[in-house]
Amino acid sequence: MTLLNCLLSAWYGLPFVSPNNLLVSTINGTGAAIEGIYVVIFIAFAPKKEKKKISALLLLVLTVFAAVALVSMLALHGNKRKLFCGVAATIFSIIMYGSPLSIIRLVIKTKSVEFMPFFLSLFVFLCGASWFAFGLLGKDPFVAIPNGFGFGLGTVQLILYAIYCEKKGFTKKSTPNESLEIGNGKSHQEEKQSSNKKKLKLEQV
């Protein structure tokens, strides 16, 4: 979803679609290249079943992007082209930002942030906040709206992390004494008392 978002946002920022938005194209074009590398590495090393699944999703992503690009170039012009590409980029940006919602649900259910990395949450917040501000200053709703959603979602993630950061779902390792107690059915203290009794009997003899 991030790959599709970056592709559509980069297309939206091109001068013949949305004038004076070259920075949007530059950043998202770089993001698309990085995400493309991620996907290729995943496909290269994933199990066969996952490889087929992600390859099919990649094909779907490229098909959606190609369809948006072709329709915008061949059938639309001027503000209609900008509106069409902007709405497409906004929809998939919101879907991308909405992806962690399942993780948020898991965090609340388990009361653990084990599966929600802090830095991922932090940079969702920072990315959403900066692009939201950029969209507001540039009076561009197609940048401000999805990133405002991302800013809010990032804020929720950081709040949840602050609440549940001490519970990361790790199990306590048993100490040598606890292992001995489990293995022999006796605690270290019981064995010590038994040893002391034997020693006292020997001294009496």
C-alpha atoms as an extended CHARMM CRD file, in Angstrom:
* protein
*
       205  EXT
         1         1  MET       CA              0.0000000000        0.0000000000        0.0000000000  PROA      1               0.0000000000
         2         2  THR       CA              2.8960000000        2.3500000000        0.6930000000  PROA      2               0.0000000000
         3         3  LEU       CA              4.3200000000        1.5870000000       -2.7490000000  PROA      3               0.0000000000
         4         4  LEU       CA              0.9760000000        2.3950000000       -4.4140000000  PROA      4               0.0000000000
         5         5  ASN       CA              0.5820000000        5.5340000000       -2.3090000000  PROA      5               0.0000000000
         6         6  CYS       CA              4.0610000000        6.7530000000       -3.2740000000  PROA      6               0.0000000000
         7         7  LEU       CA              3.4870000000        6.0270000000       -6.9710000000  PROA      7               0.0000000000
         8         8  LEU       CA              0.1490000000        7.8590000000       -7.0580000000  PROA      8               0.0000000000
         9         9  SER       CA              1.4250000000       10.7900000000       -4.9750000000  PROA      9               0.0000000000
        10        10  ALA       CA              4.5060000000       11.1160000000       -7.1860000000  PROA      10              0.0000000000
        11        11  TRP       CA              2.2410000000       11.1360000000      -10.2510000000  PROA      11              0.0000000000
        12        12  TYR       CA             -0.0660000000       13.7120000000       -8.6460000000  PROA      12              0.0000000000
        13        13  GLY       CA              2.8730000000       16.0410000000       -7.9820000000  PROA      13              0.0000000000
        14        14  LEU       CA              4.0940000000       16.1100000000      -11.6050000000  PROA      14              0.0000000000
        15        15  PRO       CA              3.8230000000       19.5440000000      -13.2860000000  PROA      15              0.0000000000
        16        16  PHE       CA              1.3430000000       18.4200000000      -15.9700000000  PROA      16              0.0000000000
        17        17  VAL       CA             -1.0030000000       17.0490000000      -13.2580000000  PROA      17              0.0000000000
        18        18  SER       CA             -0.5760000000       19.4370000000      -10.3260000000  PROA      18              0.0000000000
        19        19  PRO       CA              1.5720000000       22.5560000000      -10.9680000000  PROA      19              0.0000000000
        20        20  ASN       CA              4.0140000000       23.7720000000       -8.2990000000  PROA      20              0.0000000000
        21        21  ASN       CA              4.0570000000       20.4280000000       -6.4700000000  PROA      21              0.0000000000
        22        22  LEU       CA              7.4140000000       19.0770000000       -7.6250000000  PROA      22              0.0000000000
        23        23  LEU       CA              8.5490000000       18.4850000000       -4.0340000000  PROA      23              0.0000000000
        24        24  VAL       CA              5.6770000000       16.0050000000       -3.6110000000  PROA      24              0.0000000000
        25        25  SER       CA              6.8850000000       14.1170000000       -6.7010000000  PROA      25              0.0000000000
        26        26  THR       CA             10.5240000000       14.1200000000       -5.5730000000  PROA      26              0.0000000000
        27        27  ILE       CA              9.8410000000       12.7610000000       -2.0840000000  PROA      27              0.0000000000
        28        28  ASN       CA              7.2720000000       10.1980000000       -3.1570000000  PROA      28              0.0000000000
        29        29  GLY       CA              9.3310000000        9.1220000000       -6.1640000000  PROA      29              0.0000000000
        30        30  THR       CA             12.1780000000        8.3440000000       -3.7510000000  PROA      30              0.0000000000
        31        31  GLY       CA              9.7160000000        6.5450000000       -1.4810000000  PROA      31              0.0000000000
        32        32  ALA       CA              8.4150000000        4.4680000000       -4.4060000000  PROA      32              0.0000000000
        33        33  ALA       CA             11.9700000000        3.3900000000       -5.2830000000  PROA      33              0.0000000000
        34        34  ILE       CA             12.7030000000        2.3650000000       -1.6700000000  PROA      34              0.0000000000
        35        35  GLU       CA              9.3850000000        0.5200000000       -1.3200000000  PROA      35              0.0000000000
        36        36  GLY       CA             10.0360000000       -1.2240000000       -4.6370000000  PROA      36              0.0000000000
        37        37  ILE       CA             13.3350000000       -2.5220000000       -3.2520000000  PROA      37              0.0000000000
        38        38  TYR       CA             11.5630000000       -3.7410000000       -0.0850000000  PROA      38              0.0000000000
        39        39  VAL       CA              8.9760000000       -5.6290000000       -2.1180000000  PROA      39              0.0000000000
        40        40  VAL       CA             11.5750000000       -7.2150000000       -4.4260000000  PROA      40              0.0000000000
        41        41  ILE       CA             13.6600000000       -8.3870000000       -1.4260000000  PROA      41              0.0000000000
        42        42  PHE       CA             10.5360000000       -9.8030000000        0.2410000000  PROA      42              0.0000000000
        43        43  ILE       CA              9.5330000000      -11.6920000000       -2.9020000000  PROA      43              0.0000000000
        44        44  ALA       CA             13.0850000000      -13.0200000000       -3.3420000000  PROA      44              0.0000000000
        45        45  PHE       CA             13.2980000000      -14.5240000000        0.1610000000  PROA      45              0.0000000000
        46        46  ALA       CA              9.6690000000      -15.2620000000        1.0720000000  PROA      46              0.0000000000
        47        47  PRO       CA              8.2210000000      -18.8040000000        1.2260000000  PROA      47              0.0000000000
        48        48  LYS       CA              6.5720000000      -19.9900000000       -1.9760000000  PROA      48              0.0000000000
        49        49  LYS       CA              3.0180000000      -19.3290000000       -0.7680000000  PROA      49              0.0000000000
        50        50  GLU       CA              3.8040000000      -15.7850000000        0.3930000000  PROA      50              0.0000000000
        51        51  LYS       CA              5.8110000000      -15.1340000000       -2.7710000000  PROA      51              0.0000000000
        52        52  LYS       CA              2.7560000000      -15.8580000000       -4.9480000000  PROA      52              0.0000000000
        53        53  LYS       CA              0.5090000000      -13.7430000000       -2.7290000000  PROA      53              0.0000000000
        54        54  ILE       CA              2.7770000000      -10.6700000000       -2.7200000000  PROA      54              0.0000000000
        55        55  SER       CA              3.5540000000      -11.0220000000       -6.4320000000  PROA      55              0.0000000000
        56        56  ALA       CA             -0.2030000000      -10.9460000000       -7.1420000000  PROA      56              0.0000000000
        57        57  LEU       CA             -0.5980000000       -7.8660000000       -4.8950000000  PROA      57              0.0000000000
        58        58  LEU       CA              2.3330000000       -6.1700000000       -6.6480000000  PROA      58              0.0000000000
        59        59  LEU       CA              0.6970000000       -6.8360000000      -10.0230000000  PROA      59              0.0000000000
        60        60  LEU       CA             -2.5580000000       -5.3490000000       -8.6860000000  PROA      60              0.0000000000
        61        61  VAL       CA             -0.7230000000       -2.2630000000       -7.4000000000  PROA      61              0.0000000000
        62        62  LEU       CA              0.9920000000       -1.6680000000      -10.7530000000  PROA      62              0.0000000000
        63        63  THR       CA             -2.3000000000       -2.2180000000      -12.6000000000  PROA      63              0.0000000000
        64        64  VAL       CA             -4.1310000000        0.3450000000      -10.4300000000  PROA      64              0.0000000000
        65        65  PHE       CA             -1.3240000000        2.8820000000      -10.8970000000  PROA      65              0.0000000000
        66        66  ALA       CA             -1.2050000000        2.3130000000      -14.6720000000  PROA      66              0.0000000000
        67        67  ALA       CA             -5.0040000000        2.6860000000      -14.9100000000  PROA      67              0.0000000000
        68        68  VAL       CA             -4.9760000000        5.9860000000      -12.9810000000  PROA      68              0.0000000000
        69        69  ALA       CA             -2.0660000000        7.3220000000      -15.0440000000  PROA      69              0.0000000000
        70        70  LEU       CA             -3.6030000000        6.3490000000      -18.4050000000  PROA      70              0.0000000000
        71        71  VAL       CA             -7.0910000000        7.6580000000      -17.5960000000  PROA      71              0.0000000000
        72        72  SER       CA             -5.6780000000       10.9460000000      -16.3150000000  PROA      72              0.0000000000
        73        73  MET       CA             -3.5140000000       11.4170000000      -19.4300000000  PROA      73              0.0000000000
        74        74  LEU       CA             -5.9020000000       10.2500000000      -22.1290000000  PROA      74              0.0000000000
        75        75  ALA       CA             -9.3490000000       11.2190000000      -20.8420000000  PROA      75              0.0000000000
        76        76  LEU       CA             -8.8710000000       14.1920000000      -18.5180000000  PROA      76              0.0000000000
        77        77  HSD       CA             -7.3410000000       17.6520000000      -18.7050000000  PROA      77              0.0000000000
        78        78  GLY       CA             -6.6690000000       20.6320000000      -16.4480000000  PROA      78              0.0000000000
        79        79  ASN       CA             -8.4360000000       20.6890000000      -13.0880000000  PROA      79              0.0000000000
        80        80  LYS       CA            -10.3020000000       17.4510000000      -13.8140000000  PROA      80              0.0000000000
        81        81  ARG       CA             -6.9910000000       15.6210000000      -14.1730000000  PROA      81              0.0000000000
        82        82  LYS       CA             -5.7030000000       17.1300000000      -10.9170000000  PROA      82              0.0000000000
        83        83  LEU       CA             -8.9550000000       16.2690000000       -9.1130000000  PROA      83              0.0000000000
        84        84  PHE       CA             -8.9690000000       12.6520000000      -10.3450000000  PROA      84              0.0000000000
        85        85  CYS       CA             -5.3190000000       11.9850000000       -9.4620000000  PROA      85              0.0000000000
        86        86  GLY       CA             -5.6590000000       13.8360000000       -6.1430000000  PROA      86              0.0000000000
        87        87  VAL       CA             -8.6690000000       11.7990000000       -5.0570000000  PROA      87              0.0000000000
        88        88  ALA       CA             -6.9110000000        8.5360000000       -6.0340000000  PROA      88              0.0000000000
        89        89  ALA       CA             -3.7690000000        9.5120000000       -4.0980000000  PROA      89              0.0000000000
        90        90  THR       CA             -5.8690000000       10.5790000000       -1.0820000000  PROA      90              0.0000000000
        91        91  ILE       CA             -7.8440000000        7.3160000000       -0.9510000000  PROA      91              0.0000000000
        92        92  PHE       CA             -4.7640000000        5.1070000000       -1.0310000000  PROA      92              0.0000000000
        93        93  SER       CA             -2.8530000000        7.3570000000        1.3850000000  PROA      93              0.0000000000
        94        94  ILE       CA             -5.6350000000        6.9190000000        3.9340000000  PROA      94              0.0000000000
        95        95  ILE       CA             -5.6340000000        3.1440000000        3.3320000000  PROA      95              0.0000000000
        96        96  MET       CA             -1.8570000000        3.1000000000        3.8420000000  PROA      96              0.0000000000
        97        97  TYR       CA             -2.0980000000        5.0500000000        7.1000000000  PROA      97              0.0000000000
        98        98  GLY       CA             -5.0090000000        2.8410000000        8.1600000000  PROA      98              0.0000000000
        99        99  SER       CA             -2.9520000000       -0.3490000000        7.8270000000  PROA      99              0.0000000000
       100       100  PRO       CA             -1.7000000000       -0.2490000000       11.4730000000  PROA      100             0.0000000000
       101       101  LEU       CA             -5.2740000000       -0.1840000000       12.8220000000  PROA      101             0.0000000000
       102       102  SER       CA             -5.1950000000       -3.9740000000       13.2160000000  PROA      102             0.0000000000
       103       103  ILE       CA             -2.0040000000       -3.6240000000       15.2760000000  PROA      103             0.0000000000
       104       104  ILE       CA             -3.6370000000       -0.9490000000       17.4410000000  PROA      104             0.0000000000
       105       105  ARG       CA             -6.4950000000       -3.3490000000       18.1100000000  PROA      105             0.0000000000
       106       106  LEU       CA             -3.9830000000       -6.0660000000       19.0570000000  PROA      106             0.0000000000
       107       107  VAL       CA             -2.1340000000       -3.6880000000       21.4150000000  PROA      107             0.0000000000
       108       108  ILE       CA             -5.3680000000       -2.7940000000       23.2260000000  PROA      108             0.0000000000
       109       109  LYS       CA             -6.4310000000       -6.4430000000       23.3970000000  PROA      109             0.0000000000
       110       110  THR       CA             -3.1050000000       -7.8090000000       24.6780000000  PROA      110             0.0000000000
       111       111  LYS       CA             -2.0820000000       -4.6390000000       26.5740000000  PROA      111             0.0000000000
       112       112  SER       CA              1.3740000000       -5.0680000000       25.0250000000  PROA      112             0.0000000000
       113       113  VAL       CA              3.3430000000       -3.0580000000       22.4340000000  PROA      113             0.0000000000
       114       114  GLU       CA              5.4790000000       -6.0340000000       21.4410000000  PROA      114             0.0000000000
       115       115  PHE       CA              4.1680000000       -5.9410000000       17.8630000000  PROA      115             0.0000000000
       116       116  MET       CA              4.1310000000       -2.1340000000       17.4640000000  PROA      116             0.0000000000
       117       117  PRO       CA              7.7110000000       -0.8180000000       17.0700000000  PROA      117             0.0000000000
       118       118  PHE       CA              8.2440000000        2.5880000000       18.6550000000  PROA      118             0.0000000000
       119       119  PHE       CA             10.2150000000        4.1610000000       15.8030000000  PROA      119             0.0000000000
       120       120  LEU       CA              7.6180000000        3.1200000000       13.2210000000  PROA      120             0.0000000000
       121       121  SER       CA              4.9190000000        4.8260000000       15.2970000000  PROA      121             0.0000000000
       122       122  LEU       CA              7.1280000000        7.8820000000       15.8410000000  PROA      122             0.0000000000
       123       123  PHE       CA              7.8410000000        8.3900000000       12.1580000000  PROA      123             0.0000000000
       124       124  VAL       CA              4.2030000000        7.8280000000       11.1640000000  PROA      124             0.0000000000
       125       125  PHE       CA              3.4780000000       10.7120000000       13.5460000000  PROA      125             0.0000000000
       126       126  LEU       CA              6.3150000000       12.9300000000       12.2490000000  PROA      126             0.0000000000
       127       127  CYS       CA              5.6050000000       12.1840000000        8.5930000000  PROA      127             0.0000000000
       128       128  GLY       CA              1.8890000000       12.8270000000        8.9950000000  PROA      128             0.0000000000
       129       129  ALA       CA              2.4820000000       16.0420000000       10.9620000000  PROA      129             0.0000000000
       130       130  SER       CA              4.9910000000       17.5310000000        8.5100000000  PROA      130             0.0000000000
       131       131  TRP       CA              2.9780000000       16.7220000000        5.3660000000  PROA      131             0.0000000000
       132       132  PHE       CA             -0.2400000000       17.8630000000        7.0460000000  PROA      132             0.0000000000
       133       133  ALA       CA              1.3900000000       21.2240000000        7.7430000000  PROA      133             0.0000000000
       134       134  PHE       CA              2.7580000000       21.3350000000        4.1830000000  PROA      134             0.0000000000
       135       135  GLY       CA             -0.7270000000       20.6840000000        2.7710000000  PROA      135             0.0000000000
       136       136  LEU       CA             -2.3040000000       23.3600000000        4.9660000000  PROA      136             0.0000000000
       137       137  LEU       CA              0.3200000000       25.9690000000        4.0480000000  PROA      137             0.0000000000
       138       138  GLY       CA             -0.0110000000       25.1220000000        0.3590000000  PROA      138             0.0000000000
       139       139  LYS       CA             -3.8200000000       24.9770000000        0.6090000000  PROA      139             0.0000000000
       140       140  ASP       CA             -3.7650000000       21.5240000000       -0.9950000000  PROA      140             0.0000000000
       141       141  PRO       CA             -6.5160000000       19.2870000000        0.4470000000  PROA      141             0.0000000000
       142       142  PHE       CA             -5.1450000000       16.2210000000       -1.3640000000  PROA      142             0.0000000000
       143       143  VAL       CA             -1.9740000000       16.4840000000        0.7290000000  PROA      143             0.0000000000
       144       144  ALA       CA             -3.5020000000       17.8250000000        3.9520000000  PROA      144             0.0000000000
       145       145  ILE       CA             -6.4490000000       15.4080000000        4.3630000000  PROA      145             0.0000000000
       146       146  PRO       CA             -4.6750000000       12.0030000000        4.1860000000  PROA      146             0.0000000000
       147       147  ASN       CA             -1.6810000000       13.2240000000        6.1600000000  PROA      147             0.0000000000
       148       148  GLY       CA             -3.9420000000       14.7710000000        8.7790000000  PROA      148             0.0000000000
       149       149  PHE       CA             -5.4050000000       11.2870000000        9.1670000000  PROA      149             0.0000000000
       150       150  GLY       CA             -1.8560000000        9.8850000000        9.4580000000  PROA      150             0.0000000000
       151       151  PHE       CA             -0.9470000000       12.5400000000       12.0280000000  PROA      151             0.0000000000
       152       152  GLY       CA             -3.9540000000       11.5530000000       14.1640000000  PROA      152             0.0000000000
       153       153  LEU       CA             -3.2240000000        7.8440000000       13.8220000000  PROA      153             0.0000000000
       154       154  GLY       CA              0.4330000000        8.3800000000       14.7320000000  PROA      154             0.0000000000
       155       155  THR       CA             -0.6520000000       10.3180000000       17.8160000000  PROA      155             0.0000000000
       156       156  VAL       CA             -2.8990000000        7.4340000000       18.8980000000  PROA      156             0.0000000000
       157       157  GLN       CA             -0.0380000000        4.9590000000       18.4450000000  PROA      157             0.0000000000
       158       158  LEU       CA              2.3370000000        7.0370000000       20.5740000000  PROA      158             0.0000000000
       159       159  ILE       CA             -0.2890000000        7.4010000000       23.3160000000  PROA      159             0.0000000000
       160       160  LEU       CA             -0.8530000000        3.6350000000       23.3380000000  PROA      160             0.0000000000
       161       161  TYR       CA              2.9090000000        3.0600000000       23.4320000000  PROA      161             0.0000000000
       162       162  ALA       CA              3.2090000000        5.3640000000       26.4550000000  PROA      162             0.0000000000
       163       163  ILE       CA              0.3950000000        3.4700000000       28.2170000000  PROA      163             0.0000000000
       164       164  TYR       CA              1.5870000000       -0.0840000000       27.5010000000  PROA      164             0.0000000000
       165       165  CYS       CA              5.3620000000        0.3680000000       26.9890000000  PROA      165             0.0000000000
       166       166  GLU       CA              6.2030000000       -1.5280000000       30.1980000000  PROA      166             0.0000000000
       167       167  LYS       CA              4.3400000000       -4.6330000000       29.0060000000  PROA      167             0.0000000000
       168       168  LYS       CA              6.1230000000       -5.9740000000       25.9710000000  PROA      168             0.0000000000
       169       169  GLY       CA              4.8910000000       -9.5410000000       26.1750000000  PROA      169             0.0000000000
       170       170  PHE       CA              8.1870000000      -11.1510000000       27.1580000000  PROA      170             0.0000000000
       171       171  THR       CA              8.1020000000      -14.1590000000       29.4370000000  PROA      171             0.0000000000
       172       172  LYS       CA             10.2600000000      -14.2050000000       32.5380000000  PROA      172             0.0000000000
       173       173  LYS       CA             13.2590000000      -16.4960000000       32.3480000000  PROA      173             0.0000000000
       174       174  SER       CA             13.5500000000      -19.0290000000       35.1160000000  PROA      174             0.0000000000
       175       175  THR       CA             16.5030000000      -18.7330000000       37.4600000000  PROA      175             0.0000000000
       176       176  PRO       CA             18.8360000000      -21.7000000000       38.1010000000  PROA      176             0.0000000000
       177       177  ASN       CA             17.1360000000      -22.2590000000       41.4910000000  PROA      177             0.0000000000
       178       178  GLU       CA             13.6850000000      -22.2650000000       39.8550000000  PROA      178             0.0000000000
       179       179  SER       CA             14.8900000000      -24.7140000000       37.2110000000  PROA      179             0.0000000000
       180       180  LEU       CA             16.2720000000      -26.9630000000       39.9340000000  PROA      180             0.0000000000
       181       181  GLU       CA             12.9760000000      -26.7800000000       41.7990000000  PROA      181             0.0000000000
       182       182  ILE       CA             11.0460000000      -27.7750000000       38.6840000000  PROA      182             0.0000000000
       183       183  GLY       CA             13.4580000000      -30.5730000000       37.8050000000  PROA      183             0.0000000000
       184       184  ASN       CA             13.8090000000      -32.1970000000       41.2340000000  PROA      184             0.0000000000
       185       185  GLY       CA             10.5530000000      -31.2430000000       42.8810000000  PROA      185             0.0000000000
       186       186  LYS       CA             12.5230000000      -29.5240000000       45.7030000000  PROA      186             0.0000000000
       187       187  SER       CA             13.4080000000      -25.9120000000       46.2020000000  PROA      187             0.0000000000
       188       188  HSD       CA             16.9570000000      -24.7600000000       46.9510000000  PROA      188             0.0000000000
       189       189  GLN       CA             15.8900000000      -23.8650000000       50.4970000000  PROA      189             0.0000000000
       190       190  GLU       CA             14.5160000000      -27.3720000000       51.1450000000  PROA      190             0.0000000000
       191       191  GLU       CA             17.7420000000      -28.9770000000       49.9150000000  PROA      191             0.0000000000
       192       192  LYS       CA             19.7830000000      -26.6730000000       52.1570000000  PROA      192             0.0000000000
       193       193  GLN       CA             17.7020000000      -27.6200000000       55.2180000000  PROA      193             0.0000000000
       194       194  SER       CA             18.1060000000      -31.3180000000       54.4050000000  PROA      194             0.0000000000
       195       195  SER       CA             21.8730000000      -30.8990000000       54.0790000000  PROA      195             0.0000000000
       196       196  ASN       CA             22.0550000000      -29.0970000000       57.4250000000  PROA      196             0.0000000000
       197       197  LYS       CA             20.1240000000      -31.9210000000       59.1270000000  PROA      197             0.0000000000
       198       198  LYS       CA             22.5180000000      -34.5490000000       57.7610000000  PROA      198             0.0000000000
       199       199  LYS       CA             25.4950000000      -32.5340000000       58.9220000000  PROA      199             0.0000000000
       200       200  LEU       CA             24.0270000000      -32.1690000000       62.4250000000  PROA      200             0.0000000000
       201       201  LYS       CA             23.4660000000      -35.9500000000       62.6830000000  PROA      201             0.0000000000
       202       202  LEU       CA             27.0740000000      -36.6180000000       61.6770000000  PROA      202             0.0000000000
       203       203  GLU       CA             28.3320000000      -34.1770000000       64.3510000000  PROA      203             0.0000000000
       204       204  GLN       CA             26.1920000000      -35.9250000000       67.0020000000  PROA      204             0.0000000000
       205       205  VAL       CA             27.6420000000      -39.2990000000       66.0270000000  PROA      205             0.0000000000
